[in-house]
Short mmCIF file of C-alpha atoms and ligand atoms in Angstrom, two decimals:
data_model
loop_
_atom_site.label_atom_id
_atom_site.label_comp_id
_atom_site.label_asym_id
_atom_site.label_seq_id
_atom_site.Cartn_x
_atom_site.Cartn_y
_atom_site.Cartn_z
CA UNK A 1 -41.80 73.43 -54.35
CA UNK A 2 -43.80 75.29 -56.86
CA UNK A 3 -43.43 79.13 -56.80
CA UNK A 4 -46.81 79.82 -55.41
CA UNK A 5 -46.20 77.57 -52.45
CA UNK A 6 -42.70 79.04 -51.87
CA UNK A 7 -44.29 82.55 -51.75
CA UNK A 8 -46.86 81.32 -49.21
CA UNK A 9 -44.29 79.82 -46.92
CA UNK A 10 -42.12 82.89 -47.09
CA UNK A 11 -45.07 85.08 -46.33
CA UNK A 12 -45.97 82.98 -43.36
CA UNK A 13 -42.41 83.01 -41.93
CA UNK A 14 -42.18 86.69 -42.53
CA UNK A 15 -45.42 87.13 -40.58
CA UNK A 16 -44.19 84.94 -37.73
CA UNK A 17 -40.97 86.74 -37.41
CA UNK A 18 -42.30 90.23 -36.65
CA UNK A 19 -40.42 90.20 -33.30
CA UNK A 20 -37.32 89.24 -35.02
CA UNK A 21 -37.67 92.17 -37.44
CA UNK A 22 -38.12 94.43 -34.36
CA UNK A 23 -35.03 92.96 -32.83
CA UNK A 24 -32.98 93.51 -35.89
CA UNK A 25 -33.79 97.14 -35.76
CA UNK A 26 -32.13 97.50 -32.34
CA UNK A 27 -30.06 100.48 -31.60
CA UNK A 28 -26.60 99.26 -30.71
CA UNK A 29 -24.49 102.18 -31.74
CA UNK A 30 -24.46 105.80 -30.42
CA UNK A 31 -24.77 107.16 -33.87
CA UNK A 32 -28.26 105.63 -34.24
CA UNK A 33 -29.50 107.46 -31.24
CA UNK A 34 -31.36 110.68 -31.89
CA UNK A 35 -29.67 114.07 -31.86
CA UNK A 36 -30.52 115.06 -28.34
CA UNK A 37 -28.32 112.21 -27.10
CA UNK A 38 -25.30 113.07 -29.18
CA UNK A 39 -23.98 115.39 -26.48
CA UNK A 40 -23.40 112.26 -24.38
CA UNK A 41 -22.06 110.19 -27.29
CA UNK A 42 -18.46 109.76 -25.93
CA UNK A 43 -19.86 108.66 -22.40
CA UNK A 44 -22.37 106.25 -24.07
CA UNK A 45 -19.70 104.81 -26.23
CA UNK A 46 -17.39 104.28 -23.25
CA UNK A 47 -20.07 102.57 -21.20
CA UNK A 48 -21.44 100.34 -23.82
CA UNK A 49 -17.98 98.85 -24.55
CA UNK A 50 -18.28 97.23 -21.19
CA UNK A 51 -22.05 96.89 -20.79
CA UNK A 52 -23.53 96.77 -24.24
CA UNK A 53 -26.53 98.85 -25.32
CA UNK A 54 -29.22 97.23 -27.26
CA UNK A 55 -32.64 98.93 -27.54
CA UNK A 56 -35.13 97.24 -29.86
CA UNK A 57 -37.37 99.63 -32.01
CA UNK A 58 -40.55 98.72 -30.08
CA UNK A 59 -39.07 99.57 -26.67
CA UNK A 60 -37.30 102.72 -28.01
CA UNK A 61 -40.70 104.00 -29.29
CA UNK A 62 -41.85 104.21 -25.71
CA UNK A 63 -39.32 106.94 -24.91
CA UNK A 64 -40.99 110.34 -24.96
CA UNK A 65 -38.07 112.56 -23.78
CA UNK A 66 -34.48 112.24 -22.89
CA UNK A 67 -34.04 111.24 -19.29
CA UNK A 68 -37.71 109.88 -18.93
CA UNK A 69 -38.39 106.68 -17.03
CA UNK A 70 -38.03 104.46 -20.17
CA UNK A 71 -34.84 106.27 -21.43
CA UNK A 72 -33.21 105.76 -18.06
CA UNK A 73 -33.80 101.99 -18.23
CA UNK A 74 -32.21 101.56 -21.60
CA UNK A 75 -29.71 104.33 -22.47
CA UNK A 76 -26.29 103.88 -20.91
CA UNK A 77 -25.16 106.53 -18.36
CA UNK A 78 -21.59 107.39 -17.47
CA UNK A 79 -22.63 106.66 -13.81
CA UNK A 80 -22.40 102.94 -14.67
CA UNK A 81 -18.63 103.30 -14.52
CA UNK A 82 -18.53 105.36 -11.42
CA UNK A 83 -19.14 102.94 -8.45
CA UNK A 84 -17.04 100.24 -6.75
CA UNK A 85 -19.81 97.68 -5.95
CA UNK A 86 -19.40 94.00 -6.45
CA UNK A 87 -20.12 92.33 -9.73
CA UNK A 88 -22.01 89.33 -8.10
CA UNK A 89 -23.17 90.51 -4.53
CA UNK A 90 -25.78 87.70 -4.46
CA UNK A 91 -22.90 85.27 -4.73
CA UNK A 92 -24.83 83.37 -7.48
CA UNK A 93 -21.60 81.94 -8.75
CA UNK A 94 -21.02 80.27 -5.38
CA UNK A 95 -24.40 78.61 -5.10
CA UNK A 96 -23.96 77.45 -8.55
CA UNK A 97 -23.42 73.53 -8.65
CA UNK A 98 -23.33 73.36 -12.43
CA UNK A 99 -22.80 76.35 -14.67
CA UNK A 100 -26.58 77.23 -15.49
CA UNK A 101 -27.94 76.33 -12.08
CA UNK A 102 -28.32 78.48 -9.06
CA UNK A 103 -29.48 76.27 -6.06
CA UNK A 104 -30.03 78.50 -3.06
CA UNK A 105 -33.36 77.37 -1.60
CA UNK A 106 -34.32 73.79 -0.41
CA UNK A 107 -36.86 72.92 -3.13
CA UNK A 108 -36.42 75.15 -6.19
CA UNK A 109 -33.60 76.27 -8.63
CA UNK A 110 -32.89 79.04 -11.04
CA UNK A 111 -32.04 77.63 -14.49
CA UNK A 112 -30.47 80.24 -16.69
CA UNK A 113 -30.95 79.04 -20.28
CA UNK A 114 -30.35 82.25 -22.30
CA UNK A 115 -27.79 85.18 -21.96
CA UNK A 116 -29.75 87.36 -24.36
CA UNK A 117 -32.57 89.78 -23.77
CA UNK A 118 -34.90 91.73 -25.95
CA UNK A 119 -33.26 95.00 -24.44
CA UNK A 120 -30.52 95.35 -22.08
CA UNK A 121 -31.59 96.99 -18.85
CA UNK A 122 -29.06 99.43 -17.47
CA UNK A 123 -29.84 98.33 -13.87
CA UNK A 124 -29.63 94.59 -14.46
CA UNK A 125 -28.50 92.38 -11.59
CA UNK A 126 -26.73 89.98 -13.99
CA UNK A 127 -24.89 92.73 -15.85
CA UNK A 128 -21.79 90.81 -15.52
CA UNK A 129 -23.01 88.18 -17.94
CA UNK A 130 -25.98 89.18 -20.15
CA UNK A 131 -25.63 90.33 -23.59
CA UNK A 132 -21.83 89.85 -23.88
CA UNK A 133 -19.63 87.34 -25.52
CA UNK A 134 -18.17 86.70 -22.16
CA UNK A 135 -20.77 84.24 -21.22
CA UNK A 136 -22.34 82.16 -23.91
CA UNK A 137 -24.61 79.31 -22.74
CA UNK A 138 -23.95 76.09 -24.58
CA UNK A 139 -26.29 73.24 -25.17
CA UNK A 140 -23.97 70.97 -23.22
CA UNK A 141 -24.48 73.24 -20.13
CA UNK A 142 -28.35 73.08 -20.63
CA UNK A 143 -28.16 69.44 -20.74
CA UNK A 144 -25.99 69.48 -17.52
CA UNK A 145 -28.66 71.59 -15.92
CA UNK A 146 -31.57 69.27 -16.82
CA UNK A 147 -29.48 66.39 -15.46
CA UNK A 148 -28.78 68.17 -12.31
CA UNK A 149 -32.64 68.74 -11.77
CA UNK A 150 -33.33 65.09 -12.70
CA UNK A 151 -30.87 63.77 -10.13
CA UNK A 152 -32.13 66.04 -7.25
CA UNK A 153 -35.46 64.80 -6.12
CA UNK A 154 -35.94 67.57 -3.73
CA UNK A 155 -36.34 70.14 -6.64
CA UNK A 156 -40.07 70.52 -7.31
CA UNK A 157 -39.91 74.04 -8.87
CA UNK A 158 -37.58 75.38 -11.63
CA UNK A 159 -37.43 78.97 -12.71
CA UNK A 160 -36.27 79.38 -16.26
CA UNK A 161 -34.29 82.63 -16.37
CA UNK A 162 -31.39 84.39 -18.02
CA UNK A 163 -31.14 86.65 -19.69
CA UNK A 164 -34.38 86.13 -21.13
CA UNK A 165 -35.73 82.58 -21.90
CA UNK A 166 -38.06 83.75 -24.54
CA UNK A 167 -35.09 84.89 -26.61
CA UNK A 168 -34.79 81.17 -27.54
CA UNK A 169 -36.64 79.89 -30.59
CA UNK A 170 -39.90 78.12 -29.77
CA UNK A 171 -38.36 74.81 -30.77
CA UNK A 172 -35.23 75.29 -28.54
CA UNK A 173 -37.46 76.18 -25.50
CA UNK A 174 -39.77 73.32 -26.23
CA UNK A 175 -36.78 70.96 -26.41
CA UNK A 176 -35.95 72.10 -22.77
CA UNK A 177 -39.53 71.90 -21.51
CA UNK A 178 -40.17 68.49 -22.95
CA UNK A 179 -37.19 67.14 -21.07
CA UNK A 180 -37.99 68.91 -17.89
CA UNK A 181 -41.57 67.50 -17.89
CA UNK A 182 -40.12 64.03 -18.03
CA UNK A 183 -38.65 64.58 -14.63
CA UNK A 184 -41.30 63.12 -12.19
CA UNK A 185 -40.51 65.03 -9.06
CA UNK A 186 -40.60 68.48 -10.90
CA UNK A 187 -44.00 69.92 -10.14
CA UNK A 188 -43.99 73.44 -11.49
CA UNK A 189 -42.09 75.41 -14.17
CA UNK A 190 -41.83 79.06 -14.01
CA UNK A 191 -40.51 81.39 -16.73
CA UNK A 192 -39.07 84.63 -15.89
CA UNK A 193 -39.19 86.97 -18.86
CA UNK A 194 -39.27 90.72 -19.60
CA UNK A 195 -40.64 90.02 -23.13
CA UNK A 196 -44.27 91.01 -22.41
CA UNK A 197 -42.84 94.43 -21.50
CA UNK A 198 -39.87 94.98 -23.83
CA UNK A 199 -40.91 92.98 -26.83
CA UNK A 200 -44.45 91.86 -26.52
CA UNK A 201 -44.63 90.92 -30.14
CA UNK A 202 -42.56 87.76 -29.12
CA UNK A 203 -45.73 86.37 -27.57
CA UNK A 204 -47.31 84.63 -30.58
CA UNK A 205 -50.16 82.18 -30.83
CA UNK A 206 -47.57 79.54 -31.64
CA UNK A 207 -45.64 80.14 -28.54
CA UNK A 208 -48.80 80.08 -26.39
CA UNK A 209 -49.90 76.76 -28.00
CA UNK A 210 -46.49 75.29 -27.32
CA UNK A 211 -46.29 76.46 -23.64
CA UNK A 212 -49.70 75.29 -22.66
CA UNK A 213 -48.68 71.62 -23.52
CA UNK A 214 -46.31 71.71 -20.58
CA UNK A 215 -48.60 72.97 -17.75
CA UNK A 216 -48.39 73.88 -14.81
CA UNK A 217 -46.46 76.79 -16.23
CA UNK A 218 -46.19 80.10 -14.58
CA UNK A 219 -44.86 83.34 -16.08
CA UNK A 220 -43.38 86.11 -14.04
CA UNK A 221 -42.69 89.18 -16.04
CA UNK A 222 -41.02 92.48 -15.39
CA UNK A 223 -42.79 95.94 -15.76
CA UNK A 224 -41.26 98.90 -13.92
CA UNK A 225 -43.31 101.78 -14.95
CA UNK A 226 -47.06 102.35 -15.99
CA UNK A 227 -45.93 103.77 -19.32
CA UNK A 228 -44.64 100.36 -20.25
CA UNK A 229 -48.08 99.07 -20.43
CA UNK A 230 -49.40 99.53 -23.95
CA UNK A 231 -51.90 97.93 -26.31
CA UNK A 232 -49.16 95.54 -27.32
CA UNK A 233 -48.23 94.31 -23.78
CA UNK A 234 -51.91 93.95 -22.99
CA UNK A 235 -52.31 91.73 -25.96
CA UNK A 236 -49.29 89.65 -25.01
CA UNK A 237 -50.39 89.26 -21.43
CA UNK A 238 -53.96 88.35 -22.39
CA UNK A 239 -52.68 85.67 -24.78
CA UNK A 240 -50.46 84.15 -22.05
CA UNK A 241 -53.38 84.36 -19.47
CA UNK A 242 -55.80 82.76 -22.06
CA UNK A 243 -53.28 79.89 -22.40
CA UNK A 244 -53.98 79.21 -18.75
CA UNK A 245 -50.71 80.66 -17.59
CA UNK A 246 -50.96 82.56 -14.19
CA UNK A 247 -49.06 85.79 -14.67
CA UNK A 248 -46.94 87.68 -11.94
CA UNK A 249 -44.74 90.67 -12.05
CA UNK A 250 -41.44 91.45 -10.53
CA UNK A 251 -40.41 95.16 -10.50
CA UNK A 252 -37.07 96.67 -9.37
CA UNK A 253 -37.22 99.95 -7.39
CA UNK A 254 -35.27 102.52 -9.41
CA UNK A 255 -34.37 105.93 -8.48
CA UNK A 256 -36.05 108.38 -10.81
CA UNK A 257 -37.99 105.71 -12.57
CA UNK A 258 -40.56 104.29 -10.19
CA UNK A 259 -39.66 105.43 -6.77
CA UNK A 260 -42.74 107.65 -6.29
CA UNK A 261 -45.54 106.01 -4.61
CA UNK A 262 -48.10 107.29 -7.05
CA UNK A 263 -46.13 105.78 -9.99
CA UNK A 264 -46.00 102.46 -8.42
CA UNK A 265 -49.59 102.49 -7.40
CA UNK A 266 -50.64 103.20 -10.89
CA UNK A 267 -48.41 100.43 -12.12
CA UNK A 268 -49.80 97.69 -9.87
CA UNK A 269 -53.39 98.71 -10.76
CA UNK A 270 -52.73 98.60 -14.42
CA UNK A 271 -50.88 95.27 -14.06
CA UNK A 272 -54.07 93.73 -12.43
CA UNK A 273 -56.20 95.10 -15.37
CA UNK A 274 -54.26 92.76 -17.72
CA UNK A 275 -54.42 89.79 -15.34
CA UNK A 276 -50.91 90.27 -14.00
CA UNK A 277 -50.54 89.74 -10.27
CA UNK A 278 -47.92 92.07 -8.66
CA UNK A 279 -45.48 89.66 -6.99
CA UNK A 280 -42.22 91.33 -5.93
CA UNK A 281 -40.84 94.74 -5.69
CA UNK A 282 -37.13 94.40 -5.30
CA UNK A 283 -34.90 96.77 -3.52
CA UNK A 284 -32.14 97.38 -6.20
CA UNK A 285 -29.18 94.88 -5.54
CA UNK A 286 -25.62 96.17 -4.77
CA UNK A 287 -24.46 95.36 -8.20
CA UNK A 288 -21.46 97.10 -9.92
CA UNK A 289 -22.64 99.74 -12.39
CA UNK A 290 -26.19 100.20 -10.95
CA UNK A 291 -25.50 102.28 -7.75
CA UNK A 292 -27.17 105.45 -9.17
CA UNK A 293 -30.48 103.52 -9.38
CA UNK A 294 -30.54 102.56 -5.73
CA UNK A 295 -32.94 104.17 -3.38
CA UNK A 296 -33.09 104.29 0.46
CA UNK A 297 -35.11 101.44 2.09
CA UNK A 298 -37.69 104.15 3.12
CA UNK A 299 -38.81 104.60 -0.50
CA UNK A 300 -40.05 100.98 -0.85
CA UNK A 301 -41.74 101.23 2.64
CA UNK A 302 -43.48 104.24 1.61
CA UNK A 303 -44.65 102.56 -1.59
CA UNK A 304 -46.13 99.55 0.28
CA UNK A 305 -47.85 101.98 2.69
CA UNK A 306 -49.27 103.84 -0.22
CA UNK A 307 -50.68 100.61 -1.76
CA UNK A 308 -51.84 98.33 1.10
CA UNK A 309 -55.60 99.42 2.12
CA UNK A 310 -55.69 102.17 -0.38
CA UNK A 311 -56.28 99.95 -3.34
CA UNK A 312 -57.01 96.23 -4.05
CA UNK A 313 -55.28 93.82 -1.78
CA UNK A 314 -54.58 91.83 -4.95
CA UNK A 315 -52.37 94.65 -6.18
CA UNK A 316 -49.88 94.54 -3.28
CA UNK A 317 -46.61 92.93 -3.95
CA UNK A 318 -44.00 91.82 -1.46
CA UNK A 319 -41.25 94.33 -0.98
CA UNK A 320 -38.04 92.40 -0.59
CA UNK A 321 -34.31 92.67 -0.44
CA UNK A 322 -32.34 89.83 -2.06
CA UNK A 323 -29.74 89.47 0.72
CA UNK A 324 -26.03 90.02 -0.11
CA UNK A 325 -24.04 86.85 -0.09
CA UNK A 326 -26.93 84.52 -1.24
CA UNK A 327 -29.08 84.87 1.86
CA UNK A 328 -32.24 84.85 -0.34
CA UNK A 329 -35.21 87.22 -0.40
CA UNK A 330 -36.15 88.87 2.74
CA UNK A 331 -39.54 90.68 3.05
CA UNK A 332 -39.59 94.32 4.39
CA UNK A 333 -42.88 95.37 5.86
CA UNK A 334 -44.24 98.74 7.21
CA UNK A 335 -44.88 98.28 10.94
CA UNK A 336 -48.46 97.07 11.16
CA UNK A 337 -47.63 94.99 14.15
CA UNK A 338 -46.56 97.37 16.95
CA UNK A 339 -46.11 95.24 20.02
CA UNK A 340 -47.36 92.32 21.99
CA UNK A 341 -48.21 92.83 25.60
CA UNK A 342 -50.19 90.67 28.27
CA UNK A 343 -52.06 88.73 25.62
CA UNK A 344 -52.80 91.95 23.60
CA UNK A 345 -51.70 92.60 20.17
CA UNK A 346 -51.13 96.26 19.35
CA UNK A 347 -51.72 97.08 15.73
CA UNK A 348 -51.74 99.94 13.29
CA UNK A 349 -54.02 99.93 10.15
CA UNK A 350 -53.23 101.45 6.79
CA UNK A 351 -54.39 104.82 7.97
CA UNK A 352 -51.96 104.68 11.02
CA UNK A 353 -54.89 104.30 13.37
CA UNK A 354 -54.25 102.15 16.43
CA UNK A 355 -56.15 98.91 17.17
CA UNK A 356 -55.92 96.24 19.90
CA UNK A 357 -56.58 92.66 19.25
CA UNK A 358 -57.15 90.46 22.36
CA UNK A 359 -55.83 86.79 22.12
CA UNK A 360 -57.93 83.95 23.26
C1 PLP B 1 -35.64 84.47 -6.47
C2 PLP B 1 -35.13 83.19 -6.61
C3 PLP B 1 -35.85 82.00 -6.40
C4 PLP B 1 -37.36 82.03 -6.39
O1 PLP B 1 -37.80 82.55 -5.20
P1 PLP B 1 -39.40 82.62 -4.85
O2 PLP B 1 -39.43 83.34 -3.60
O3 PLP B 1 -39.83 81.21 -4.64
O4 PLP B 1 -40.14 83.27 -6.00
C5 PLP B 1 -35.21 80.88 -6.44
N1 PLP B 1 -33.86 80.70 -6.55
C6 PLP B 1 -33.18 81.83 -6.59
C7 PLP B 1 -31.61 81.66 -6.73
C8 PLP B 1 -33.66 83.09 -6.56
O5 PLP B 1 -32.90 84.17 -6.65
S1 SF4 B 2 -34.44 91.64 -19.21
FE1 SF4 B 2 -33.81 91.00 -17.09
S2 SF4 B 2 -32.02 89.86 -17.42
FE2 SF4 B 2 -32.36 91.01 -19.28
S3 SF4 B 2 -31.11 92.97 -19.03
FE3 SF4 B 2 -33.25 93.22 -18.30
S4 SF4 B 2 -33.17 92.97 -16.03
FE4 SF4 B 2 -31.32 91.90 -17.05
#
């Protein structure tokens, strides 16, 4: 290669890898945190030995103050070592026929293809395995997962999950998508990723051009707070939507982060403005190390009541509890249906006014 060409190629790869440069600038050691955090240095060190800290420079730049809603999601707290909850309350390991597959529902499976994330969320349900050397996913296991799906004709929907599937290289992800698309009974592929929120630079034209070859593809992302929506995340979501990918959002209800109805209402409205449909709000799972984030059920019900009827119906997510022991997601609704009596249906509307519907 002549020098000029070499230079061009390196310029291109440099440009392509902006997200990698941001990841390389992740904060993993206490010493790299700003001065205001140093008073907690010993605690943070202790926690991150068990549950690693890794905050990329983009997500870190969203923090305005110590203990703000962004800070709480990414900086370790000593409270992570102070509860006695189970590591795997959803019994994912027990409904796992092969290492990377969770098969809990009749017609769809979760396929964990990465144990890395762009940032490690302190409240993560899979805290037991993401971001640690304890659980590296091998190519053999991925092949095993693909074979499992191929040999189960009842599976029509696969959810690529992790960790974060978009932490793979485009070519690695394409390798998996290509093989999945050869499975005739597989109708849809979903990708669960927090990248549009935590590392929107990962969404490149190359990625979108690759993904759209494997339609129907759906992406469910994960924003928890309106302040996570920036110019960058808007750009990422717009690119994915322009590639024909319907976008949904799954939030986790977190104490002190997004448990105020006003915050959640703003979040769902802003999500719609970037073509992301709010899909689920999860009651926080009973996972070891996350107890301090859990809210009472009432908080979620209040949120739904504050959204339904008061803003676009498109903005209303399902509030669900992922039942302990692998029972699956169970929707929790405010009581709009009051009772049923002599062919009459007694109802309450979003303003708590009473109505009666008479059956035919
Ligand atoms: C959440 C989940 C799904 C998908 O559920 P939907 O309600 O279809 O979005 C599938 N499998 C497992 C194990 C899950 O936890
Ligand atoms: S991005 Fe998802 S899987 Fe990764 S740490 Fe956050 S919640 Fe867990």
